[in-house]
PDB file of C-alpha atoms in Angstrom:
ATOM      1  CA  UNK A 225      -0.173  -0.128   0.183  1.00 47.00           C
ATOM      2  CA  UNK A 226       1.198   3.366  -1.115  1.00 51.00           C
ATOM      3  CA  UNK A 227       0.056   6.241   1.369  1.00 53.00           C
ATOM      4  CA  UNK A 228       0.192   9.883   0.135  1.00 51.00           C
ATOM      5  CA  UNK A 229       2.189  10.797   3.191  1.00 58.00           C
ATOM      6  CA  UNK A 230       4.463   9.629   5.374  1.00 64.00           C
ATOM      7  CA  UNK A 231       4.254   8.631   9.003  1.00 71.00           C
ATOM      8  CA  UNK A 232       6.200  10.882  11.363  1.00 70.00           C
ATOM      9  CA  UNK A 233       9.190   9.495  12.752  1.00 70.00           C
ATOM     10  CA  UNK A 234      10.802  11.532  15.688  1.00 70.00           C
ATOM     11  CA  UNK A 235       8.365  14.424  15.559  1.00 72.00           C
ATOM     12  CA  UNK A 236       5.568  14.975  18.184  1.00 74.00           C
ATOM     13  CA  UNK A 237       2.965  13.482  16.249  1.00 81.00           C
ATOM     14  CA  UNK A 238       5.308  10.177  15.526  1.00 83.00           C
ATOM     15  CA  UNK A 239       3.271   6.958  16.322  1.00 88.00           C
ATOM     16  CA  UNK A 240       4.939   4.656  18.959  1.00 89.00           C
ATOM     17  CA  UNK A 241       7.474   2.212  17.797  1.00 89.00           C
ATOM     18  CA  UNK A 242       9.725  -0.883  18.401  1.00 89.00           C
ATOM     19  CA  UNK A 243      12.384  -1.955  16.217  1.00 89.00           C
ATOM     20  CA  UNK A 244      10.830   0.491  13.615  1.00 84.00           C
ATOM     21  CA  UNK A 245       7.391  -0.963  13.952  1.00 90.00           C
ATOM     22  CA  UNK A 246       3.954   0.393  14.808  1.00 90.00           C
ATOM     23  CA  UNK A 247       2.905  -0.542  18.230  1.00 91.00           C
ATOM     24  CA  UNK A 248      -0.603  -1.245  19.443  1.00 93.00           C
ATOM     25  CA  UNK A 249      -1.442  -1.954  23.132  1.00 92.00           C
ATOM     26  CA  UNK A 250      -5.028  -2.507  22.519  1.00 90.00           C
ATOM     27  CA  UNK A 251      -7.177  -3.615  19.355  1.00 89.00           C
ATOM     28  CA  UNK A 252      -9.031  -0.395  19.312  1.00 87.00           C
ATOM     29  CA  UNK A 253      -5.370   1.568  18.816  1.00 91.00           C
ATOM     30  CA  UNK A 254      -4.892  -0.113  15.553  1.00 91.00           C
ATOM     31  CA  UNK A 255      -8.255   0.281  14.359  1.00 89.00           C
ATOM     32  CA  UNK A 256      -7.992   3.773  14.961  1.00 90.00           C
ATOM     33  CA  UNK A 257      -4.884   4.127  13.046  1.00 91.00           C
ATOM     34  CA  UNK A 258      -6.343   2.221  10.298  1.00 91.00           C
ATOM     35  CA  UNK A 259      -9.500   4.233  10.321  1.00 90.00           C
ATOM     36  CA  UNK A 260      -7.332   7.368  10.064  1.00 91.00           C
ATOM     37  CA  UNK A 261      -5.077   6.015   7.084  1.00 90.00           C
ATOM     38  CA  UNK A 262      -8.091   4.832   5.393  1.00 91.00           C
ATOM     39  CA  UNK A 263     -10.009   7.950   5.802  1.00 91.00           C
ATOM     40  CA  UNK A 264      -7.213  10.400   4.505  1.00 91.00           C
ATOM     41  CA  UNK A 265      -6.760   7.917   1.587  1.00 91.00           C
ATOM     42  CA  UNK A 266     -10.593   8.932   0.658  1.00 91.00           C
ATOM     43  CA  UNK A 267     -10.286  12.274   0.557  1.00 92.00           C
ATOM     44  CA  UNK A 268     -12.104  12.686   4.046  1.00 92.00           C
ATOM     45  CA  UNK A 269      -9.471  15.227   5.490  1.00 93.00           C
ATOM     46  CA  UNK A 270      -5.952  16.526   4.530  1.00 92.00           C
ATOM     47  CA  UNK A 271      -2.958  14.400   6.333  1.00 91.00           C
ATOM     48  CA  UNK A 272      -1.408  17.764   7.360  1.00 91.00           C
ATOM     49  CA  UNK A 273      -4.550  19.211   9.034  1.00 94.00           C
ATOM     50  CA  UNK A 274      -4.995  15.900  11.090  1.00 94.00           C
ATOM     51  CA  UNK A 275      -0.962  16.243  11.982  1.00 92.00           C
ATOM     52  CA  UNK A 276      -1.536  19.500  13.353  1.00 94.00           C
ATOM     53  CA  UNK A 277      -4.326  18.430  15.418  1.00 96.00           C
ATOM     54  CA  UNK A 278      -2.797  15.593  16.570  1.00 95.00           C
ATOM     55  CA  UNK A 279       0.227  17.471  17.612  1.00 94.00           C
ATOM     56  CA  UNK A 280      -1.886  20.089  19.511  1.00 96.00           C
ATOM     57  CA  UNK A 281      -3.898  17.133  21.174  1.00 95.00           C
ATOM     58  CA  UNK A 282      -0.692  15.701  22.403  1.00 94.00           C
ATOM     59  CA  UNK A 283       0.762  19.298  23.843  1.00 94.00           C
ATOM     60  CA  UNK A 284      -2.716  19.828  25.496  1.00 95.00           C
ATOM     61  CA  UNK A 285      -3.255  16.392  27.149  1.00 93.00           C
ATOM     62  CA  UNK A 286       0.516  14.419  27.133  1.00 89.00           C
ATOM     63  CA  UNK A 287      -1.032  12.217  29.782  1.00 92.00           C
ATOM     64  CA  UNK A 288      -3.769  11.075  27.879  1.00 92.00           C
ATOM     65  CA  UNK A 289      -2.035   8.464  25.780  1.00 91.00           C
ATOM     66  CA  UNK A 290      -0.858   8.718  22.299  1.00 93.00           C
ATOM     67  CA  UNK A 291      -3.903   6.736  20.282  1.00 93.00           C
ATOM     68  CA  UNK A 292      -6.781   8.710  23.071  1.00 93.00           C
ATOM     69  CA  UNK A 293      -5.123  11.688  21.314  1.00 94.00           C
ATOM     70  CA  UNK A 294      -5.041   9.989  18.001  1.00 93.00           C
ATOM     71  CA  UNK A 295      -8.623   9.122  17.907  1.00 91.00           C
ATOM     72  CA  UNK A 296      -9.815  13.037  19.291  1.00 93.00           C
ATOM     73  CA  UNK A 297      -7.931  14.274  16.469  1.00 95.00           C
ATOM     74  CA  UNK A 298      -9.355  12.276  14.096  1.00 93.00           C
ATOM     75  CA  UNK A 299     -12.925  12.792  15.391  1.00 92.00           C
ATOM     76  CA  UNK A 300     -12.077  16.645  15.250  1.00 95.00           C
ATOM     77  CA  UNK A 301     -11.002  16.594  11.771  1.00 95.00           C
ATOM     78  CA  UNK A 302     -14.126  14.511  10.723  1.00 94.00           C
ATOM     79  CA  UNK A 303     -16.241  17.289  12.494  1.00 93.00           C
ATOM     80  CA  UNK A 304     -14.597  20.231  11.041  1.00 93.00           C
ATOM     81  CA  UNK A 305     -14.700  18.587   7.506  1.00 92.00           C
ATOM     82  CA  UNK A 306     -18.820  17.976   7.890  1.00 90.00           C
ATOM     83  CA  UNK A 307     -17.856  14.103   7.651  1.00 90.00           C
ATOM     84  CA  UNK A 308     -19.578  13.281  10.906  1.00 87.00           C
ATOM     85  CA  UNK A 309     -21.942  15.259  13.136  1.00 89.00           C
ATOM     86  CA  UNK A 310     -21.521  15.579  17.036  1.00 87.00           C
ATOM     87  CA  UNK A 311     -24.695  13.859  17.048  1.00 86.00           C
ATOM     88  CA  UNK A 312     -23.494  10.653  15.086  1.00 86.00           C
ATOM     89  CA  UNK A 313     -20.541  10.450  17.128  1.00 80.00           C
ATOM     90  CA  UNK A 314     -22.057  10.254  20.234  1.00 80.00           C
ATOM     91  CA  UNK A 315     -24.583   7.671  19.025  1.00 85.00           C
ATOM     92  CA  UNK A 316     -21.813   5.668  18.081  1.00 77.00           C
ATOM     93  CA  UNK A 317     -19.926   5.956  21.000  1.00 74.00           C
ATOM     94  CA  UNK A 318     -23.039   4.953  22.807  1.00 79.00           C
ATOM     95  CA  UNK A 319     -23.707   1.711  20.981  1.00 80.00           C
ATOM     96  CA  UNK A 320     -19.828   0.649  21.515  1.00 70.00           C
ATOM     97  CA  UNK A 321     -19.749   1.460  24.947  1.00 72.00           C
ATOM     98  CA  UNK A 322     -22.894  -0.803  25.395  1.00 78.00           C
ATOM     99  CA  UNK A 323     -21.633  -3.735  24.254  1.00 74.00           C
ATOM    100  CA  UNK A 324     -20.443  -6.658  25.954  1.00 74.00           C
ATOM    101  CA  UNK A 325     -16.942  -6.593  27.690  1.00 68.00           C
ATOM    102  CA  UNK A 326     -14.686  -8.541  25.140  1.00 65.00           C
ATOM    103  CA  UNK A 327     -17.267  -8.138  22.189  1.00 62.00           C
ATOM    104  CA  UNK A 328     -15.175  -7.766  18.992  1.00 59.00           C
ATOM    105  CA  UNK A 329     -15.567  -8.392  15.436  1.00 54.00           C
ATOM    106  CA  UNK A 330     -14.391 -11.942  14.636  1.00 49.00           C
ATOM    107  CA  UNK A 331     -14.449 -14.597  12.033  1.00 45.00           C
ATOM    108  CA  UNK A 332     -16.430 -17.589  12.392  1.00 47.00           C
ATOM    109  CA  UNK A 333     -13.433 -19.694  12.911  1.00 44.00           C
ATOM    110  CA  UNK A 334     -11.999 -16.895  15.053  1.00 46.00           C
ATOM    111  CA  UNK A 335      -8.993 -16.635  12.324  1.00 45.00           C
ATOM    112  CA  UNK A 336      -8.868 -12.998  11.184  1.00 45.00           C
ATOM    113  CA  UNK A 337      -9.010 -13.766   7.121  1.00 46.00           C
ATOM    114  CA  UNK A 338     -10.784 -16.849   7.342  1.00 44.00           C
ATOM    115  CA  UNK A 339     -14.597 -17.524   6.557  1.00 45.00           C
ATOM    116  CA  UNK A 340     -16.938 -14.905   6.548  1.00 46.00           C
ATOM    117  CA  UNK A 341     -16.615 -11.662   9.680  1.00 43.00           C
ATOM    118  CA  UNK A 342     -19.355 -12.001  11.612  1.00 43.00           C
ATOM    119  CA  UNK A 343     -19.995  -9.396  14.779  1.00 43.00           C
ATOM    120  CA  UNK A 344     -20.742 -10.850  17.898  1.00 40.00           C
TER     121      UNK A 344
END
């Protein structure tokens, strides 16, 4: 996959890495990362706008954690661009919060990429 931008390395917006590989502590972090990549590639927002909002979020809340700031920055740029409304964001957040603990999208076999994806 060729990205129309480069991920920062060594700047405030640089994603966490280990031996050069991206690091995600929780599954939602990887999903938030992928969502931002896909939305940017689809033209939902300009990557530099996202990057600047991310840097500002990290500076404002350094204790929040990188991917919390990442997700908040993504939400902010999508709201500003009119891709989502605050009501839609709130509704989706409430639906996700209401899911049982451990709920995740899995395949019928439990192996990603095998069988049809199901929503448990």
